[in-house]
Coordinates of C-alpha atoms in Angstrom, one line a residue:
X1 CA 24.3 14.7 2.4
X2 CA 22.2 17.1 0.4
X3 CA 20.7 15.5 -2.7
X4 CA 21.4 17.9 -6.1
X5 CA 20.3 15.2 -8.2
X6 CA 17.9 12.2 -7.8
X7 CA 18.5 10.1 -10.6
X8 CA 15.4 7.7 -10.2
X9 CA 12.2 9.1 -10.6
X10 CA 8.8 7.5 -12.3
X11 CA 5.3 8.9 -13.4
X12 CA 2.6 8.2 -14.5
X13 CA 4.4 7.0 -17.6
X14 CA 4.9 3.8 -15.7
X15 CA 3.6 3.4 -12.4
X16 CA 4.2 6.6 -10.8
X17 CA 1.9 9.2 -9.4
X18 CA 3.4 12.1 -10.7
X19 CA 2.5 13.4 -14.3
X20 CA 6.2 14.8 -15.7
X21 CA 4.3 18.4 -15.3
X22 CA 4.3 17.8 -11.7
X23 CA 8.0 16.7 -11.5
X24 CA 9.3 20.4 -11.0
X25 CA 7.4 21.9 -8.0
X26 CA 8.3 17.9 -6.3
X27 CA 12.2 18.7 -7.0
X28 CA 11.8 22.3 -6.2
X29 CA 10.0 21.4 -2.6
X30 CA 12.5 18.4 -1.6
X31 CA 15.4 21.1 -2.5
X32 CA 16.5 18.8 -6.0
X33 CA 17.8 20.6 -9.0
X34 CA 18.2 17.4 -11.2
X35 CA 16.0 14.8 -11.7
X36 CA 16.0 11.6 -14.1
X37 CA 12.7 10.3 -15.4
X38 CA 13.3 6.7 -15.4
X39 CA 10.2 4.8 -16.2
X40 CA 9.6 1.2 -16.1
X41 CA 10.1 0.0 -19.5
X42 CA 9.1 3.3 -21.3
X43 CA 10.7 6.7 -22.9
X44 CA 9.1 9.5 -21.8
X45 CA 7.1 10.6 -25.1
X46 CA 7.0 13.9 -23.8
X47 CA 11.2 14.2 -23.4
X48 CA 12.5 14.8 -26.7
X49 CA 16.1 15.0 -26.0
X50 CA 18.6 13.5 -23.5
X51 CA 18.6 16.3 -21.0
X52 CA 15.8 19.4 -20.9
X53 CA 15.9 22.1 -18.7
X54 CA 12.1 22.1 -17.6
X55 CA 10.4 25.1 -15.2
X56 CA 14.0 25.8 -13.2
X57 CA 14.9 21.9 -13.4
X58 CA 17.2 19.6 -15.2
X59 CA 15.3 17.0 -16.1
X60 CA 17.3 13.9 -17.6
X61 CA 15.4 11.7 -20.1
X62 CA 16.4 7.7 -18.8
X63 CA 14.4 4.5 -18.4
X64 CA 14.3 1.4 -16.1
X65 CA 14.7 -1.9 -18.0
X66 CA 13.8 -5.2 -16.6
X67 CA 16.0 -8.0 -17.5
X68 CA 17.0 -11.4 -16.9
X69 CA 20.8 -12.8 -16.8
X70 CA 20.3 -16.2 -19.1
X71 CA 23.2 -18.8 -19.7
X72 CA 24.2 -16.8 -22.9
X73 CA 25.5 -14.2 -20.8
X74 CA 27.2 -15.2 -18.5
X75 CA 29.9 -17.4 -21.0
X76 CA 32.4 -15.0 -20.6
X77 CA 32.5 -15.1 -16.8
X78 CA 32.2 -19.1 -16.8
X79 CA 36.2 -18.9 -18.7
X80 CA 37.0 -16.0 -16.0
X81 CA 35.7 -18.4 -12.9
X82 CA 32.7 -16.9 -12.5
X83 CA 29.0 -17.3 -12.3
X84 CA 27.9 -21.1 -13.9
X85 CA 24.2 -20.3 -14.4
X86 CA 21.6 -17.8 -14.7
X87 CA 20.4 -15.6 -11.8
X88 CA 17.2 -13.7 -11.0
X89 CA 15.7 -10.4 -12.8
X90 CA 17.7 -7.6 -12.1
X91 CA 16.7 -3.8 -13.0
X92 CA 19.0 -2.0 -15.6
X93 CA 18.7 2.2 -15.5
X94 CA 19.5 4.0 -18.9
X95 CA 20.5 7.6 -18.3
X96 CA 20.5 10.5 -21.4
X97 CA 17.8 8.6 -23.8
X98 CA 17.8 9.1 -27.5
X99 CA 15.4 6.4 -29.1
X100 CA 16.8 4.5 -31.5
X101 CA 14.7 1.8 -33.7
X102 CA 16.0 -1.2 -32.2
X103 CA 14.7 -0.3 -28.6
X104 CA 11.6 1.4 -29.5
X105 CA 10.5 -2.1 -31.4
X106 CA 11.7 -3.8 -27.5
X107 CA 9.9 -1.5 -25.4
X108 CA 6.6 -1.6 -27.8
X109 CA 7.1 -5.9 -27.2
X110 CA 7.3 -5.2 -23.8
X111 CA 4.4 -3.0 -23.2
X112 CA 2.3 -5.4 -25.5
X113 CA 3.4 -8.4 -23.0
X114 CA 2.6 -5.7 -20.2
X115 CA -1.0 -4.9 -21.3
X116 CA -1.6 -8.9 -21.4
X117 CA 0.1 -9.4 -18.2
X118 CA -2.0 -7.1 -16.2
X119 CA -5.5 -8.3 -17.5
X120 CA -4.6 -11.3 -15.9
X121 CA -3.6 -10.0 -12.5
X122 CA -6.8 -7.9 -12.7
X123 CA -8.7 -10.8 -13.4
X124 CA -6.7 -12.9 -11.1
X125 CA -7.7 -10.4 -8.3
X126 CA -10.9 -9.7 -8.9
X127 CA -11.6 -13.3 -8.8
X128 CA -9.9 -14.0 -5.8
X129 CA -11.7 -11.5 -3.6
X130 CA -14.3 -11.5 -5.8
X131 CA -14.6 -7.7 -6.9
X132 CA -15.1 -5.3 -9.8
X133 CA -11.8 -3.1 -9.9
X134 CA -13.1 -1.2 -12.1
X135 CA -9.5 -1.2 -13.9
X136 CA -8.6 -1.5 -17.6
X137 CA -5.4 -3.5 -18.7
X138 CA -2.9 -0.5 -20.6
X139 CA 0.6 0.1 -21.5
X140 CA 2.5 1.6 -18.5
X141 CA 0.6 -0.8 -16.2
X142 CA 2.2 -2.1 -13.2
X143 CA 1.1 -4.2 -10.3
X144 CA 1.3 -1.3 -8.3
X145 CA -1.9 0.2 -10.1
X146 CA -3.3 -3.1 -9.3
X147 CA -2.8 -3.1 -5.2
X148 CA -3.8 0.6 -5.1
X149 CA -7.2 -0.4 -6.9
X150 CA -7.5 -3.3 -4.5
X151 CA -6.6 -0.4 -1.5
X152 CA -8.9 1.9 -3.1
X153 CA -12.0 -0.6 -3.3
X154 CA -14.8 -0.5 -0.6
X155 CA -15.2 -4.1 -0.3
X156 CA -12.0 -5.1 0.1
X157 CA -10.0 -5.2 3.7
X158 CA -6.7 -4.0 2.5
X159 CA -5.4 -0.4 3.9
X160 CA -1.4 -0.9 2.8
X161 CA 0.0 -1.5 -1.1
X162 CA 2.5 -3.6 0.5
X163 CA 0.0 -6.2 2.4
X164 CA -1.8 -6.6 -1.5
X165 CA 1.5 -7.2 -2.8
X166 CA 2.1 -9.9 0.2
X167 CA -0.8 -11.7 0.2
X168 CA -1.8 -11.5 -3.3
X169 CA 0.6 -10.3 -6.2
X170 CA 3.9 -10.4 -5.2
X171 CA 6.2 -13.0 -7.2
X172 CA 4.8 -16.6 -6.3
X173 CA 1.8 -15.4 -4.8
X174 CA -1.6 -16.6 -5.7
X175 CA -2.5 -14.1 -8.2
X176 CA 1.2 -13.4 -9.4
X177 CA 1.5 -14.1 -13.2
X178 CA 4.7 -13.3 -15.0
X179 CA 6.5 -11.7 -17.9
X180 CA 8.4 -11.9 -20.6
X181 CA 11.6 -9.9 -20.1
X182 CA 15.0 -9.1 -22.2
X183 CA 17.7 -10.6 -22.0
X184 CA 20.3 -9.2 -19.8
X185 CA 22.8 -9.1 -23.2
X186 CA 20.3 -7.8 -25.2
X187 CA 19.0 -5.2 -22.9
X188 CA 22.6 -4.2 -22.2
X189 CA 22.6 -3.5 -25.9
X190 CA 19.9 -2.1 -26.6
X191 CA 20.5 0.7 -24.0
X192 CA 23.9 1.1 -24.7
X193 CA 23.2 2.2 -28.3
X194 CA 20.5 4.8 -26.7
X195 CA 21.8 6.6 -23.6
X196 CA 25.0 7.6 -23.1
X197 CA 25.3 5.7 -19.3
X198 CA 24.1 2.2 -18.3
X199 CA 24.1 1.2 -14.9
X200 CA 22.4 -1.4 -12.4
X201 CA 19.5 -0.2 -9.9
X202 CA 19.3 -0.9 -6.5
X203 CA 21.8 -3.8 -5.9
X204 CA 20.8 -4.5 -2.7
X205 CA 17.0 -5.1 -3.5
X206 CA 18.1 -8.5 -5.2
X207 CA 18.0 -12.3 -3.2
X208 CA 21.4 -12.0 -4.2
X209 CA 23.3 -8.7 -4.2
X210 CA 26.8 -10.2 -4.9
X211 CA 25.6 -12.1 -8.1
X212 CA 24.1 -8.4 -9.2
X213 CA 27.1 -6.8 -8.8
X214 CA 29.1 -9.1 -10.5
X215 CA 27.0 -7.9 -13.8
X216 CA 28.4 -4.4 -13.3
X217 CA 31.6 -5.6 -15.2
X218 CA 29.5 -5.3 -18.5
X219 CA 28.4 -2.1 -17.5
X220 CA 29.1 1.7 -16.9
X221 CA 27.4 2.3 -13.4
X222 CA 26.1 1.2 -10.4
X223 CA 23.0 2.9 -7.9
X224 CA 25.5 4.0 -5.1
X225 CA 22.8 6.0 -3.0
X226 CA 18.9 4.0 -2.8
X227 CA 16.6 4.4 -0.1
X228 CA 16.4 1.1 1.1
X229 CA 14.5 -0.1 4.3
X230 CA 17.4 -1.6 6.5
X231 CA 21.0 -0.6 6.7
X232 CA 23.1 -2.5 4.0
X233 CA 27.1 -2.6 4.1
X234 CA 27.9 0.1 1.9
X235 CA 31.6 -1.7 1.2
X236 CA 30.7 -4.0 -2.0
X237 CA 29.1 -2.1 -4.3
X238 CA 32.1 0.5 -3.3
X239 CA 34.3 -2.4 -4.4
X240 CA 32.4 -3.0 -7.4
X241 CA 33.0 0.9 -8.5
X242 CA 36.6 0.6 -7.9
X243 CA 36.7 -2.7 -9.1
X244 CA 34.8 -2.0 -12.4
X245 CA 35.4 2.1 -12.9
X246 CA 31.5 2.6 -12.5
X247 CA 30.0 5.6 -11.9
X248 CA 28.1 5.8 -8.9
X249 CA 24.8 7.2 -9.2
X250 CA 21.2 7.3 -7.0
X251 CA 18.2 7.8 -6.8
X252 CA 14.3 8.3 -4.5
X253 CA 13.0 5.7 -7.2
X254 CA 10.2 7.8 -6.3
X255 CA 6.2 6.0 -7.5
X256 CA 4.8 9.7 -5.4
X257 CA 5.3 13.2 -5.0
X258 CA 8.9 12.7 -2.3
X259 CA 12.0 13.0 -4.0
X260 CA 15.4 13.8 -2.6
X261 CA 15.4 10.4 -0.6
X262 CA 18.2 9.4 -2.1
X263 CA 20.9 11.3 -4.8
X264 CA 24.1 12.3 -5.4
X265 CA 25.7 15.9 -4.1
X266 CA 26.7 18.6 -7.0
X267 CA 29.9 17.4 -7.2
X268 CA 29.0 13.7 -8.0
X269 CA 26.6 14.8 -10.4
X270 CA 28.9 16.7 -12.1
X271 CA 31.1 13.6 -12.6
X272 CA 27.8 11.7 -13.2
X273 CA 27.2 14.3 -16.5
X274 CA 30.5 14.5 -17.3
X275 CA 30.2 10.8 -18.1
X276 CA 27.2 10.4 -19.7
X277 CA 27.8 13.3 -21.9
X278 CA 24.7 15.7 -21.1

């Protein structure tokens, strides 16, 4: 399938590589005429309005929220027969951003807790392997900045991100440290009263894709197209969207300069905008 729009795209915002200037000639090579800027925990302060048509490309403005299903939310599926407890983090994706106060104040929490959390990885790391990184803690940091520093380092031994994140950072690892995160409720709020589409990212990156997709009742969409690195069974979250009325969307999730991994065709996307209102 040809990819018109990839719907899950990060720069250097968060922890991508791309600064949003570079974001057009990346669609334009990979054959994309949409893309959605959906940065970990951040607006794009450089997107003033839900949708902008940038150099030749529709660029949507959307973000990537972290949050964590507590007992609180799942009440109303306890009386339905559903889940009895809290499950892991899952990854919520807002699509046609307006900020409003509520979730500016969130995000600025967020990034504060962010800043803090990566001065202790970097720490963390450079005490284990006993190195200068040469890194300073900011919003918009991610542990992916971290393993590239560690990759980038002379003295270290590590050639791959993915063999930091293994050894060293990833969640229960020896330098892991973790973060305060929103509420799936409240998160679900918060981005409901800001974009006009709210949807769940990559279900089948999660221990437990079937408790993921059982959230998708509270919300709008679901991440139908993902590049992920084995073959997954296409047939629940295809349930879940007839199940639920979602609208499917996808995305590269691109952290570098590939997009078009992963998308929807032109006539998907046209339901996709017809939905969010762009």
């Amino acid at each position: 399938m040809s990819v018109f729009a990839d719907l899950h795209v990060h720069t250097t915002n968060s922890d991508g590589e791309m600064a949003l200037s570079e974001v057009p000639e990346a669609a334009r090579d990979a054959g994309v005429s949409v893309v959605a800027i959906t940065d970990h925990d951040r607006l794009h302060p450089e997107l003033p309005t839900p949708v902008t048509a940038f150099e030749g490309v529709t660029v949507v403005h959307g973000i990537e929220l972290r949050v964590e299903p507590r007992s609180e939310d799942y009440e109303s599926d306890q009386s339905s027969g559903g889940s009895d407890g809290p499950g892991e983090r899952v990854d919520l994706l807002g699509y046609g951003a307006t900020p409003t106060p509520e979730l500016v104040d969130e995000l600025d929490r967020i990034q504060r807790d962010r800043k803090e959390r990566g001065r202790a990885i970097i720490e963390s790391v450079e005490d284990h392997l006993g190195v200068d990184l040469d890194l300073e803690a900011r919003e918009g940091l991610g542990r992916p900045h971290v393993a590239r520093a560690v990759v980038d380092h002379a003295e270290t031994a590590y050639d791959e991100i993915g063999d930091v994140f293994d050894d060293l950072i990833a969640d229960g690892g020896p330098c892991f440290v973790a973060r305060e995160v929103t509420s799936f409720e409240r998160g679900v709020d918060l981005l409901s009263d800001a974009c006009g589409l709210v949807g769940l990212a990559h279900p089948y990156r999660y221990d437990d894709p079937e408790a993921a997709l059982e959230l998708t009742r509270h919300l709008d969409a679901v991440e139908r197209y993902y590049p992920y690195d084995r073959e997954v069974d296409p047939r629940p979250v295809e349930r879940a969207i007839a199940e639920y009325d979602l609208v499917p969307t996808g995305g590269t999730d691109a952290h570098d300069e590939v997009l078009g991994l992963a998308g929807l065709s032109r006539p998907e996307y046209r339901h996709f905008r017809s939905s969010v209102s762009l």
